Structures are given as C-alpha cells and as structure tokens.
C-alpha atoms as a printed R data frame, in Angstrom:
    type eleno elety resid chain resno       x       y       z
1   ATOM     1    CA   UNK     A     1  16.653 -33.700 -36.711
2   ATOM     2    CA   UNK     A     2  18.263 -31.053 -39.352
3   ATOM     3    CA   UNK     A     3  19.518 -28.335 -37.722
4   ATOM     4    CA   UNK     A     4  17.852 -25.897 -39.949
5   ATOM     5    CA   UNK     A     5  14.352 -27.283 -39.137
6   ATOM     6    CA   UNK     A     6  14.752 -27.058 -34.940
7   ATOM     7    CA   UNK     A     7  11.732 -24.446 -33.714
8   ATOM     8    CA   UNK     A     8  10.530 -23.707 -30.372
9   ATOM     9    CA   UNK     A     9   8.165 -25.844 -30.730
10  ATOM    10    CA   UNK     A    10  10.705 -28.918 -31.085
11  ATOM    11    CA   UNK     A    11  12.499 -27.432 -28.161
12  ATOM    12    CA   UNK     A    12   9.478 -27.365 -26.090
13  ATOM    13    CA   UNK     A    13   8.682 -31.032 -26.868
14  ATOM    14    CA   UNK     A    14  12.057 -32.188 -26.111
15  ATOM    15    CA   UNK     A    15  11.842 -30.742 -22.740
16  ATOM    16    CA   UNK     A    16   8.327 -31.389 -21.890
17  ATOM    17    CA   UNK     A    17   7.264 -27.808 -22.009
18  ATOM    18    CA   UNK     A    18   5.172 -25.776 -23.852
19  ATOM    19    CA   UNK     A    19   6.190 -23.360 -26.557
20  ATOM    20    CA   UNK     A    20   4.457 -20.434 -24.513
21  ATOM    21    CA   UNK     A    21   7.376 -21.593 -21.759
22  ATOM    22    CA   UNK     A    22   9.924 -21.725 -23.817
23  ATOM    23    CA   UNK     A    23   9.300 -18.495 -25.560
24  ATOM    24    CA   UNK     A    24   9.206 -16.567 -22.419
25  ATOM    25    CA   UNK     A    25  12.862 -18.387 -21.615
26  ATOM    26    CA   UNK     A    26  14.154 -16.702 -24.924
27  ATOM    27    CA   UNK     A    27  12.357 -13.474 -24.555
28  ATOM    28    CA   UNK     A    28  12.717 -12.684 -21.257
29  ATOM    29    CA   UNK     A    29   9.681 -12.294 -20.187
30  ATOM    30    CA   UNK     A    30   7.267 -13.553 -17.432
31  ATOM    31    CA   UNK     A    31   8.480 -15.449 -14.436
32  ATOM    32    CA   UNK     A    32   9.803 -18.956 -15.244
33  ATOM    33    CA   UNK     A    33  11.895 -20.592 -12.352
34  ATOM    34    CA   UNK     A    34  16.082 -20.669 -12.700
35  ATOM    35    CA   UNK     A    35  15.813 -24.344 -13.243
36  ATOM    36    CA   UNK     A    36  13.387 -24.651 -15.949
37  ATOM    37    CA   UNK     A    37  14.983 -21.815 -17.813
38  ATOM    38    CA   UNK     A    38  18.847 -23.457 -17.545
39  ATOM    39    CA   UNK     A    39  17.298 -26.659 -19.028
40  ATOM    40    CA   UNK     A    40  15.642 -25.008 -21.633
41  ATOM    41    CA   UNK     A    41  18.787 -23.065 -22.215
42  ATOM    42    CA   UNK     A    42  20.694 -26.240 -22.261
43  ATOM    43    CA   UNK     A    43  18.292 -28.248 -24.602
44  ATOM    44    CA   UNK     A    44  18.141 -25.163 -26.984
45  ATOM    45    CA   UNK     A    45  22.552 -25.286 -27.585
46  ATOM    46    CA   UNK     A    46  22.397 -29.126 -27.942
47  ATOM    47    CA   UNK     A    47  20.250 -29.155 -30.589
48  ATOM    48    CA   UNK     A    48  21.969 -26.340 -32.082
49  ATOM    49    CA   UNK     A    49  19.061 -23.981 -32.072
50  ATOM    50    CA   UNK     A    50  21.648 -20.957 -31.251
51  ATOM    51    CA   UNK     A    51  24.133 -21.789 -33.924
52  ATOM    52    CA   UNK     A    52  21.069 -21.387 -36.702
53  ATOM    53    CA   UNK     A    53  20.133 -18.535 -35.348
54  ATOM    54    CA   UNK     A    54  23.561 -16.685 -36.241
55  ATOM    55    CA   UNK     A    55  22.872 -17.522 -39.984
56  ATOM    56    CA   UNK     A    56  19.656 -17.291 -40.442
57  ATOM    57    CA   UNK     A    57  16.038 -15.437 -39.427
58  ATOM    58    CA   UNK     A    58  14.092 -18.281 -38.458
59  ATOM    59    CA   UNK     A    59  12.437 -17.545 -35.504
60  ATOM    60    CA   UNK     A    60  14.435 -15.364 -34.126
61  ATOM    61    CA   UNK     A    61  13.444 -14.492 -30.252
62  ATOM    62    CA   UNK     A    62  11.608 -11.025 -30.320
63  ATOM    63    CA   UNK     A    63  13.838  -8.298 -28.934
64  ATOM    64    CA   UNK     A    64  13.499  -8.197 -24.957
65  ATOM    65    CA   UNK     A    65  11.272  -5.914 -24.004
66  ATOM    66    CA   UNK     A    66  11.651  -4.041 -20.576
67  ATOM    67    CA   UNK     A    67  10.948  -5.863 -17.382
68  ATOM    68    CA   UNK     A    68   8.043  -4.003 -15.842
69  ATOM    69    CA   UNK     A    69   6.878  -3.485 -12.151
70  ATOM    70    CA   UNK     A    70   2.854  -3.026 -11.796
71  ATOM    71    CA   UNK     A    71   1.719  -0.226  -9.478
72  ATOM    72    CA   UNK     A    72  -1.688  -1.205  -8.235
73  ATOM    73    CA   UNK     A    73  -4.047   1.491  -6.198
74  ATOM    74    CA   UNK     A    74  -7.523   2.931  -5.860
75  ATOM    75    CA   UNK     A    75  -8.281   5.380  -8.595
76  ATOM    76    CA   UNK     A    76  -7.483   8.049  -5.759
77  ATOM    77    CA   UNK     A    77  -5.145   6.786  -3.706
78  ATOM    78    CA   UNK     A    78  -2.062   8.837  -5.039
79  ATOM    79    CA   UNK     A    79  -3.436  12.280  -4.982
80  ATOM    80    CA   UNK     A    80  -2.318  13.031  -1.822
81  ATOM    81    CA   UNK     A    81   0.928  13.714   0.008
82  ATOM    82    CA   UNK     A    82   1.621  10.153   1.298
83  ATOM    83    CA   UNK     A    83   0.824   8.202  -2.179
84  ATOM    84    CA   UNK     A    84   2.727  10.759  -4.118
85  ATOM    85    CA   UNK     A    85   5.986  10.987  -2.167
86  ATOM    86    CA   UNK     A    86   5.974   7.085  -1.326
87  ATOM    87    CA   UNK     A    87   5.572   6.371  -5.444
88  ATOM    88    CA   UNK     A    88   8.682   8.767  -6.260
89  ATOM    89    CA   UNK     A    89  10.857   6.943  -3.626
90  ATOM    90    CA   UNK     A    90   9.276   3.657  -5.206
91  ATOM    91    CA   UNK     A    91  10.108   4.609  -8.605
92  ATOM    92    CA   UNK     A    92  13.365   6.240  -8.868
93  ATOM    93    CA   UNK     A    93  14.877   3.246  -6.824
94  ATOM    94    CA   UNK     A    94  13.383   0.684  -9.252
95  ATOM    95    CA   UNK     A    95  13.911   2.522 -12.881
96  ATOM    96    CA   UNK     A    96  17.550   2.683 -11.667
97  ATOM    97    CA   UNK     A    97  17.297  -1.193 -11.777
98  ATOM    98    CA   UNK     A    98  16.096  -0.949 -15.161
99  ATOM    99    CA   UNK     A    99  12.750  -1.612 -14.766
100 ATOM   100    CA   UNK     A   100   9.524   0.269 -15.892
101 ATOM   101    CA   UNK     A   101   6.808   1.119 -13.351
102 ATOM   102    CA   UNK     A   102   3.490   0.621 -14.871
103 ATOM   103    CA   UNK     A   103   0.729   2.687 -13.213
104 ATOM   104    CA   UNK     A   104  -2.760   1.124 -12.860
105 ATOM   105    CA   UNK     A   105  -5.790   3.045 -10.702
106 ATOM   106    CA   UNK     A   106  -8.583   0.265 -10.243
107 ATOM   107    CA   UNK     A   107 -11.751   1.408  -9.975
108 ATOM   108    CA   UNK     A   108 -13.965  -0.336  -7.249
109 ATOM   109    CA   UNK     A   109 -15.532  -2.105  -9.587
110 ATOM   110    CA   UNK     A   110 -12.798  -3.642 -10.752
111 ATOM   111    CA   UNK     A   111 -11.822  -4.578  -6.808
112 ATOM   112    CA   UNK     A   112 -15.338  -6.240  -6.313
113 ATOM   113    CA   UNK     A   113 -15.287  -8.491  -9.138
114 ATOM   114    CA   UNK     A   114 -11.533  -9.076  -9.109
115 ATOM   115    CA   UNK     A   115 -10.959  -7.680 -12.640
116 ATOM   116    CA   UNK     A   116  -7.389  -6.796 -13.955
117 ATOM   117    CA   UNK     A   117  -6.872  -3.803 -15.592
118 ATOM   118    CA   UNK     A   118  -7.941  -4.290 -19.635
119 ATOM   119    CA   UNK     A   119  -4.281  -3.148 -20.497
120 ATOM   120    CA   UNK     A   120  -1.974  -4.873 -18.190
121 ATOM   121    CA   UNK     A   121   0.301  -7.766 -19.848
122 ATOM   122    CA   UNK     A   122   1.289 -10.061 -16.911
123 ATOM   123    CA   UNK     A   123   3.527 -11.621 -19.074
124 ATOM   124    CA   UNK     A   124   6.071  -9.052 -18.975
125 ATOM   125    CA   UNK     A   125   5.370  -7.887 -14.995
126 ATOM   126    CA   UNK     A   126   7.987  -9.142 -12.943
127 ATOM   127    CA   UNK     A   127   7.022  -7.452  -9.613
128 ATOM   128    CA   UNK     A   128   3.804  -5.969  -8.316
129 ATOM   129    CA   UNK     A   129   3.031  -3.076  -5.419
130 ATOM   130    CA   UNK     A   130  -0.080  -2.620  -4.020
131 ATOM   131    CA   UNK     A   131  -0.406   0.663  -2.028
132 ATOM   132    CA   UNK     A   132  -3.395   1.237  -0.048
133 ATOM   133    CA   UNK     A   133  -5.516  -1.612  -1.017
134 ATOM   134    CA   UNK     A   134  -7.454  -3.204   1.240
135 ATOM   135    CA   UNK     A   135  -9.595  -5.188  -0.082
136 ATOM   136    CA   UNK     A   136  -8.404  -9.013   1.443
137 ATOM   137    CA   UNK     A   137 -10.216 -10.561  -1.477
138 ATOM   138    CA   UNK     A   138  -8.269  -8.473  -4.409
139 ATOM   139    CA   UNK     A   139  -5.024  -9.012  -2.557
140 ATOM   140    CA   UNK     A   140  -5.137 -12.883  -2.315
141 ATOM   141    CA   UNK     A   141  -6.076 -12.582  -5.937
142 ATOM   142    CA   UNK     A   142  -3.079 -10.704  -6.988
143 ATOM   143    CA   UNK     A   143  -0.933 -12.935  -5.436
144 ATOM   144    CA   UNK     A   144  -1.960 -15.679  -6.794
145 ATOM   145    CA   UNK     A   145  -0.545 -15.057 -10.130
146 ATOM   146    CA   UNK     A   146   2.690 -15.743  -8.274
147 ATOM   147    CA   UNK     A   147   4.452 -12.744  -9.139
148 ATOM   148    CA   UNK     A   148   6.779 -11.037  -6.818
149 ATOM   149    CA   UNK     A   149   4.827  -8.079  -4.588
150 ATOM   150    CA   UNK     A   150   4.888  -6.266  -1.768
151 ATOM   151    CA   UNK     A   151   1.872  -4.563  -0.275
152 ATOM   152    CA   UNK     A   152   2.138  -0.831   1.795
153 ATOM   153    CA   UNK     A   153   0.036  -0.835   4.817
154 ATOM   154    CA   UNK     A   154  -2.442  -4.062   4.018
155 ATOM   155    CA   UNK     A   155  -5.589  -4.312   5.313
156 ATOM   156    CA   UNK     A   156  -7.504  -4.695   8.449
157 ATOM   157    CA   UNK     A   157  -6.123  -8.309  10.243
158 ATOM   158    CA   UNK     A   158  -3.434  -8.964   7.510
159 ATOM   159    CA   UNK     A   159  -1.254 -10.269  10.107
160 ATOM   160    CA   UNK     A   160  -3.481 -12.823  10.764
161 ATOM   161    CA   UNK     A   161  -3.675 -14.595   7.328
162 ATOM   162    CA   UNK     A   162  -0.661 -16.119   5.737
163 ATOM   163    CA   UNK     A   163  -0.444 -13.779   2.559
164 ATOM   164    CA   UNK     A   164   2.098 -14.818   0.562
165 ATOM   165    CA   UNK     A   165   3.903 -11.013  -0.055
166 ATOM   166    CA   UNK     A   166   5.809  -8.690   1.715
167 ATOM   167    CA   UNK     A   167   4.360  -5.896   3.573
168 ATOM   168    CA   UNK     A   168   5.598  -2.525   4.599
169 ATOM   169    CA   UNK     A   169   3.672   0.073   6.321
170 ATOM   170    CA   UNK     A   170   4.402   3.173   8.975
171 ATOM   171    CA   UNK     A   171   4.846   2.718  12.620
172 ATOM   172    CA   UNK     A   172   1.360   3.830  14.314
173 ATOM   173    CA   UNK     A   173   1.151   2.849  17.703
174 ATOM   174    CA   UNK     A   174   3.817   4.746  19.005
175 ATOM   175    CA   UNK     A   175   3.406   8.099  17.582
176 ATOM   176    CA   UNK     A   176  -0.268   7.794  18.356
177 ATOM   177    CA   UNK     A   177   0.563   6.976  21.975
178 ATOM   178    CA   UNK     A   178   2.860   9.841  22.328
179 ATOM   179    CA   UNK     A   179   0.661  12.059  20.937
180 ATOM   180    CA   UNK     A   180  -2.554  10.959  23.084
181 ATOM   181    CA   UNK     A   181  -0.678  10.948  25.788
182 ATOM   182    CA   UNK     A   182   0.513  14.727  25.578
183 ATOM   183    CA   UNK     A   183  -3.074  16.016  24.782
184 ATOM   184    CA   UNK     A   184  -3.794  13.925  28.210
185 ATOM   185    CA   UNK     A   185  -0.993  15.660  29.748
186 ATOM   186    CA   UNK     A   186  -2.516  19.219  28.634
187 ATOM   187    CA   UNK     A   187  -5.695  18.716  30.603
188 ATOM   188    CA   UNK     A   188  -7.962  16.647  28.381
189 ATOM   189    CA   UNK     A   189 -10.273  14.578  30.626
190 ATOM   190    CA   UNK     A   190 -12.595  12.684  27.925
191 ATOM   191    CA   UNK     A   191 -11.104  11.782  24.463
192 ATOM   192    CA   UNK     A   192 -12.831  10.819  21.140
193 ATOM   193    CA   UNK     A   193 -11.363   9.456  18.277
194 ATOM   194    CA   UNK     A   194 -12.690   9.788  14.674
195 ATOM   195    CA   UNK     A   195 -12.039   7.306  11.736
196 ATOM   196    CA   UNK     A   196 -13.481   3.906  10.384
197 ATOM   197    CA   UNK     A   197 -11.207   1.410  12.699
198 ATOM   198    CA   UNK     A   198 -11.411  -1.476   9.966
199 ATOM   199    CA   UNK     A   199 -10.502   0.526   7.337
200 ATOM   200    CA   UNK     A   200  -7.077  -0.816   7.286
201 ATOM   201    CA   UNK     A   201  -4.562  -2.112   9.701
202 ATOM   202    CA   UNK     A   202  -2.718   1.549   9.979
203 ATOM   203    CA   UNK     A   203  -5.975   2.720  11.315
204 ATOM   204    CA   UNK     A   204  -6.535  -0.350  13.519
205 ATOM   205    CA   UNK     A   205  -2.984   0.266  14.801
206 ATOM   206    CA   UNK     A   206  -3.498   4.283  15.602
207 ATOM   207    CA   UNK     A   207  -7.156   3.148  17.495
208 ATOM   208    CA   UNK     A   208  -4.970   0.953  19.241
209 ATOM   209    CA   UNK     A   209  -2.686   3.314  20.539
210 ATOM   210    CA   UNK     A   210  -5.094   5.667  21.595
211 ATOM   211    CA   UNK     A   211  -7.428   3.285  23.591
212 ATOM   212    CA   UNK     A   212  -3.870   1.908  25.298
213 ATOM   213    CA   UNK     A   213  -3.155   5.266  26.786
214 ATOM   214    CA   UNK     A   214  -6.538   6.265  28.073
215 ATOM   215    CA   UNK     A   215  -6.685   2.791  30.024
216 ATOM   216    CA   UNK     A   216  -3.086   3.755  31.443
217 ATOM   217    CA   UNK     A   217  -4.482   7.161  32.510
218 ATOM   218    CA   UNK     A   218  -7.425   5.397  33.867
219 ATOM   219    CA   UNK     A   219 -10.198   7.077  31.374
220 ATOM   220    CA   UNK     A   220 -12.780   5.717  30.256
221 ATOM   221    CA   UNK     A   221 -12.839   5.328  26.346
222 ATOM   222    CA   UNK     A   222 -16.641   6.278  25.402
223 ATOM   223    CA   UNK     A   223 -17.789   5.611  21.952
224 ATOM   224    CA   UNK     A   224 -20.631   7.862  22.523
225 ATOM   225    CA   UNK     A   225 -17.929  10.827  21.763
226 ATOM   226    CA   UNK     A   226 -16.264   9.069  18.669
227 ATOM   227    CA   UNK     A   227 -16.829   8.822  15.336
228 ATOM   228    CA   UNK     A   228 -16.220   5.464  13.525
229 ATOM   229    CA   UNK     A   229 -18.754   4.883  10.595
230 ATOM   230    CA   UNK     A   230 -17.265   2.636   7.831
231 ATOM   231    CA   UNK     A   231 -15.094   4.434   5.834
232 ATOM   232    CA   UNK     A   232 -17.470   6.400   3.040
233 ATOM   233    CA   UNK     A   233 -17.443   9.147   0.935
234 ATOM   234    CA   UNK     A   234 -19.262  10.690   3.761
235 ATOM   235    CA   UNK     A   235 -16.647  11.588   5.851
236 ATOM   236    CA   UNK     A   236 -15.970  13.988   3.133
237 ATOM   237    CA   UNK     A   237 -19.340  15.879   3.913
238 ATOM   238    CA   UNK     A   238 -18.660  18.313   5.626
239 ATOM   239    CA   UNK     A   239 -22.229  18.678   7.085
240 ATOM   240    CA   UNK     A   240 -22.630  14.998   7.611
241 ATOM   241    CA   UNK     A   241 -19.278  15.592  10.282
242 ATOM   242    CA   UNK     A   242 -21.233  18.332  11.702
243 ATOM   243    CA   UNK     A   243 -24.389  16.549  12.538
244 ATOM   244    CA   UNK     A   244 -22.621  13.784  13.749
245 ATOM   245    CA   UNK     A   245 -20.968  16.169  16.546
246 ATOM   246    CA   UNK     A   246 -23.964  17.652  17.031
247 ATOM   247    CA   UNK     A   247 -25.890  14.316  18.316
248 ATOM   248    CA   UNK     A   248 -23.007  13.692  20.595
249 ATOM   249    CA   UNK     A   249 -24.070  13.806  24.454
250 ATOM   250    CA   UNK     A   250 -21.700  15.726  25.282
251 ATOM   251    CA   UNK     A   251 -18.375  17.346  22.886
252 ATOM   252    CA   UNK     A   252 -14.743  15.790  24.596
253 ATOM   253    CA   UNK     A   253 -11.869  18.235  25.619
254 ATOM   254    CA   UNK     A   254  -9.865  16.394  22.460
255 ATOM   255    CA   UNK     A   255 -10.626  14.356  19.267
256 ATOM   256    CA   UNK     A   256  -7.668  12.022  18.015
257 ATOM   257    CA   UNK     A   257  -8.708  11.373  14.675
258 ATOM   258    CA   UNK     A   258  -7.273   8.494  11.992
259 ATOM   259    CA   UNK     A   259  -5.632  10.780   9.806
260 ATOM   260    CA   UNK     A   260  -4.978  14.391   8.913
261 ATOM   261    CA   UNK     A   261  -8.166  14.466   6.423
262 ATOM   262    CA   UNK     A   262 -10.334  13.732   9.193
263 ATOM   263    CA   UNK     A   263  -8.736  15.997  11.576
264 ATOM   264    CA   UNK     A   264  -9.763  18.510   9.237
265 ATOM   265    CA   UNK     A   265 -12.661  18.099   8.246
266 ATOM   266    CA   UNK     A   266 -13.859  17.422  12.178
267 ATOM   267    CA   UNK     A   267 -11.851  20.925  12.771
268 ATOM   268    CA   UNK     A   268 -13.864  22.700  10.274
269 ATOM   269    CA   UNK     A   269 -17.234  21.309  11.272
270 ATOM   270    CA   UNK     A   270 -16.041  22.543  14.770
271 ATOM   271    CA   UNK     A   271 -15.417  26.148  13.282
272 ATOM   272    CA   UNK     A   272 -18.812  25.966  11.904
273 ATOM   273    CA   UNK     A   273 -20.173  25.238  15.387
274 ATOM   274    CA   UNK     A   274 -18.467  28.320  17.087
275 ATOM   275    CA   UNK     A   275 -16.041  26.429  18.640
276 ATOM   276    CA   UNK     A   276 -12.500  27.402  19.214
277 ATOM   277    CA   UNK     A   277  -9.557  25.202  18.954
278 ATOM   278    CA   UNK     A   278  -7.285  24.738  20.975
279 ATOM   279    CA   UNK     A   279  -8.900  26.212  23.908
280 ATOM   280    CA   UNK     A   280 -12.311  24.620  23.422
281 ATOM   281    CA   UNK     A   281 -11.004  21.285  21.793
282 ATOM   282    CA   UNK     A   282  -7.800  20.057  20.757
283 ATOM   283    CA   UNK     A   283  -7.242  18.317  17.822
284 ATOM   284    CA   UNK     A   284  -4.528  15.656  16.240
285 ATOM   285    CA   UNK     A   285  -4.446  13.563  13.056
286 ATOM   286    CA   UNK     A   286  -1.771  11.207  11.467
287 ATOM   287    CA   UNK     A   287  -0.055  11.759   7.913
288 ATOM   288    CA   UNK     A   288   1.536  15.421   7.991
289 ATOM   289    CA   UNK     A   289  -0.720  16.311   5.292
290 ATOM   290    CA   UNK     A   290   0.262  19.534   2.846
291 ATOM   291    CA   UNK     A   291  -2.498  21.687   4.682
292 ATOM   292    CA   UNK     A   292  -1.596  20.315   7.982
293 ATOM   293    CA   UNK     A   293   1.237  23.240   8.681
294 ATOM   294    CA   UNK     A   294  -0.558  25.512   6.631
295 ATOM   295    CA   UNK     A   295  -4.016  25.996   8.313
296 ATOM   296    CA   UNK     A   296  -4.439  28.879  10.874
297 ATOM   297    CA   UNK     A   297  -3.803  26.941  13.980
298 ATOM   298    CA   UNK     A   298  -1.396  24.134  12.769
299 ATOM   299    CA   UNK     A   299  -2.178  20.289  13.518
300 ATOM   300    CA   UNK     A   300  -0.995  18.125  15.411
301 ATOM   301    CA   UNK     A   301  -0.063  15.044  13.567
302 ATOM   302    CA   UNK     A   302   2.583  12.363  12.829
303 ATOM   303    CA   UNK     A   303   5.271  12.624  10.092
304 ATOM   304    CA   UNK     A   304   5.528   9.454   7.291
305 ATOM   305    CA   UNK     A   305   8.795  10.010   5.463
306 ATOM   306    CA   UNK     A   306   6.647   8.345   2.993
307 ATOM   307    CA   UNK     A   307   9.867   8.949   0.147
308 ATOM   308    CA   UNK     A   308  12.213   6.984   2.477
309 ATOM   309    CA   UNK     A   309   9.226   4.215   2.892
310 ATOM   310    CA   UNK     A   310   9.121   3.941  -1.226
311 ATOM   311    CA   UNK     A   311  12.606   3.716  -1.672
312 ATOM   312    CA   UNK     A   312  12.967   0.695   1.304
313 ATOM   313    CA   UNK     A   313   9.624  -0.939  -0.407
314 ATOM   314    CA   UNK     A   314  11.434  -1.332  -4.073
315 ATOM   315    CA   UNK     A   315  14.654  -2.756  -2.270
316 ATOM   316    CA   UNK     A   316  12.339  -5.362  -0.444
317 ATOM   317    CA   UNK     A   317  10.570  -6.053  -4.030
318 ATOM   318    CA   UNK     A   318  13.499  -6.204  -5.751
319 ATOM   319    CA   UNK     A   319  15.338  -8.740  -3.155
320 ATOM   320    CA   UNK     A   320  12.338 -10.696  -3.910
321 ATOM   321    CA   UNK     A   321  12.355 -11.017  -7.329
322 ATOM   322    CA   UNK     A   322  16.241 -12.185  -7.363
323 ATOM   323    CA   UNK     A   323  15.214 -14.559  -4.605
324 ATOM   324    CA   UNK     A   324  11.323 -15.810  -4.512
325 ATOM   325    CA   UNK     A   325  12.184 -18.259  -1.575
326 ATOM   326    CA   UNK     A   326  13.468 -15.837   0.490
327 ATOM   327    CA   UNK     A   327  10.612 -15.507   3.984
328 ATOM   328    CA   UNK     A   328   8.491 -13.181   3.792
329 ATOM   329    CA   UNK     A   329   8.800 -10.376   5.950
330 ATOM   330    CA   UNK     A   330   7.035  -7.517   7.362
331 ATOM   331    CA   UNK     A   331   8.809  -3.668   7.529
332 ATOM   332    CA   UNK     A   332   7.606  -0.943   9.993
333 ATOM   333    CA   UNK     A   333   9.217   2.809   9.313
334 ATOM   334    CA   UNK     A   334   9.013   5.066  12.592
335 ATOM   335    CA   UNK     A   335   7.066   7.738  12.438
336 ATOM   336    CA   UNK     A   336   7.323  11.261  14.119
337 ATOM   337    CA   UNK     A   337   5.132  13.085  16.415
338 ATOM   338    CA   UNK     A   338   4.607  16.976  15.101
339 ATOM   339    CA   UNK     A   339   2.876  18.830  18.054
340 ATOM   340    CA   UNK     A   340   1.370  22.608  16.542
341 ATOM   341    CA   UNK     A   341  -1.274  24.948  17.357
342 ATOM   342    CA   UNK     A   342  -4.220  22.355  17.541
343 ATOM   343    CA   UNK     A   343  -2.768  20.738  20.423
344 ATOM   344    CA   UNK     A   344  -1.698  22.708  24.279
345 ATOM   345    CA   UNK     A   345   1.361  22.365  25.483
C-alpha cells in the first residue's frame, strides 16, 4: 500500500474496526478502551499514516475538541440551595481537570419515554452526573451507554439493584434520629411525619430514622397524623396541606417532615389554622434551606454541605473515568443537626 493513499478507513480494516472507532482514537473523543486505542495507535505508525500526515492535509484528525461531563436533572432540580451549591462544588473541581460541564434539565417527558436531550453529543461525553433523578427506568438507561457516572442520592431501593455507577448522597438517618429524638425529649408524645416516603432513598432513609426512634421511646407511629401522598405538585398547595391537617383525628405535639420545603409549607398551613409554633407544635425539616434561618421562628433542620458533596462527587467521577474497572462504590457525607425556634429545648 502507498503511503500517500493510507486513510482511516484502511486503518480501520487492518485492525478490524470501524472507521467511526478509529476516528474517535485520533480525535479524542468518545470512550474507546486503552487497548483498542494502543492498537489502533500502533497500526496507524506502521503503516506510516503519521509520517503523511506531517507533509500533507489528507485527512488530517479534526482538532480535539474538549472532553465534556453531562449534568443530568429535572428541569427544577437546581433552583434551590442544595442543587445549586452541590453543582458549583461539582463544577469547579471538574473544569480544573479540563473538562466542560454540559447542563441538561429533562423534562418529564423526556424521563417517561427515555429520550436524550435533542442537543447532547455522546460522542464527546466522557462522564455523566445525575442529581436528583429518580426515575429507576431513566437511570438504567443512562448507564447503559457505558459512560462513566455517578448518581447523587438515587432513588427509592437503589441499593437493592446492581446499578452499574457510583452513588453519593447525604447521611439521613442519623441527623433525623438526633433530631426526633430531641423533639421527643422536649415533651412531644405523638409524632407525624410529612413527605412522600418513595420519593427517593434520602427520604426513605429520614422516614427511617424517625420511625426507629419512636419504637425506642416506645410510641406508637400513627399514620393517621402523617402526611405521605406521592410526591406531587400538590404539596406545593398550600390549601391542599391545610385540608389535609384539617381531616386529621387529632393534630400531634410535632411534625418531622422530609425536607425543609415541606416543613414550610406544613408551618404555614399551621399559621393559617391559628396555631402557634413552637408551643402548639414543633416543627423540623432536612436541607437547611435559604428561608430556613430566615423565617420568624427559625427551623429546625439538618445541614448538607452540599459544596463539599459536589466537589467529593467529581473526584469519584473522575477516578472513574481514569479507571472504569475500578468497584463501584457508594459515598455518604454526614450531615448536621441545626436545632432553632421551631423546635423546644
């Protein structure tokens, strides 16, 4: 074969590949495994393809374009504190790599029918995070592509299913526990708890916690006093929270509720109602929202250094792209119990 004839075509042929292969080899682009790359590598130099490229333009490799790292949430997933400060950890870690960070809000839509985004190019992704998706089905879908990822929180029973990605989520059961525990401690007798438990495994986990420390205090958990509807947009109706207190038997001396925007919105409806927090009811949710220190009373919640949980998610992504055998493995970050006004001491 004349050297100035050799394509990537004829070096696909010669190693049994096809030119879409070899083109990602010489491009850099897509995930091809260290073996098939070093043989295409070496098949390219014998046939001299390297040395014609130094005199002349035929089909010379495109110029590299930047490795990128796909971001995958629901449309509204970062507009609040956890998302936001959990992305900028992510981010700045990763761009100091060199990579891009490609943002991509899927609508639920999208989820159901397991549609990528129209403008994503999986050829150049070398790394995917998924942060607060729970759909099981989108998840195993992602992964199949078999690109590097790492998933924070994952969804209800992940640990039960061998998903092939790294997870990392906050530590729920403990903070929960402590917090349950100290409302018990302050003189609440019955105990409610408000949030979809399926919703995702953090939410499991916090449910969890709670119903572990009423049966050490020897309480009787009664769902007739919680709130635990699938997860809808109507726990953001703020009427809808109201009439569900209002067809409770009775109202509990506490509500521990799934997250801060519950704990809210219960605390409002409870407002509404004429009732008085703390001394009526005491409230606690999880997350350390923006308004949790700024409403009048203060909640009670748990802290997510959600910045330090972004940062240790791109290191765990990034050990995973340089190594794709590596096990995977499962990160908790501790969380910390804030105790304010909603709460007695």
């Amino acid at each position: 074969m004349s050297r100035n004839r050799v394509t990537i075509q004829n070096i696909a042929e010669a190693c049994g590949l096809s030119r879409n292969t070899v083109s990602k080899v010489f491009n850099n682009r897509g995930t091809v495994p260290e073996s098939t790359k070093q043989l295409v590598l070496e098949k390219a130099k014998e046939m001299g393809y390297f040395a014609i490229l130094e005199n002349s333009a035929v089909e010379t490799p495109v110029q590299s374009q930047p490795r990128s790292i796909a971001v995958f949430s629901r449309s509204n997933s970062l507009t609040h504190k956890f998302g936001l400060t959990f992305i900028k950890g992510f981010t700045d870690t990763v761009c100091r790599e060199g990579y891009v960070v490609q943002m991509y809000g899927l609508s639920e839509e999208e989820i159901g029918s397991l549609q990528l985004p129209q403008n994503i190019a999986l050829d150049n992704t070398v790394g995917i995070l998924g942060i607060e998706m729970f759909d099981r089905a989108y998840i195993q879908f992602l992964c199949d592509f078999g690109i590097p990822a790492i998933l924070a929180d994952g969804y209800y029973g992940f640990q039960k299913s061998l998903i092939p990605c790294d997870v990392i989520s906050m530590e729920n059961y403990a903070s929960v526990r402590a917090i349950t525990q100290q409302i018990i401690d302050a003189g609440a007798k019955t105990l409610g708890f408000v949030g979809d438990i399926h919703h995702c495994n953090s939410f499991y986990e916090r449910w969890g916690g709670f119903c572990s420390v009423l049966k050490s205090a020897g309480i009787e958990l009664d769902k007739q006093v919680c709130i635990l509807e699938k997860d809808g947009v109507q726990y953001s109706d703020l009427s809808w929270t109201e009439a569900q207190l209002r067809k409770m038997p009775y109202l509990p001396d506490a509500f521990v509720c799934a997250n801060d925007f519950h704990a809210l919105r219960v605390m409002l409806a409870l407002k509404k109602m004429g009732i008085s927090m703390p001394d009526d009811i005491m409230i606690a949710g999880f997350g350390d929202s923006a308004e949790a220190s700024v409403i009048d009373t203060g909640l009670t919640t748990a802290e997510i250094p959600s910045n330090e949980m972004g940062i240790i998610a791109a290191n765990v992504l990034l050990a995973r792209i340089s190594n794709k055998e590596r096990p995977y493995g499962l990160t908790y970050i501790q969380t910390r119990p804030i105790f304010r006004g909603s709460t007695r001491n």
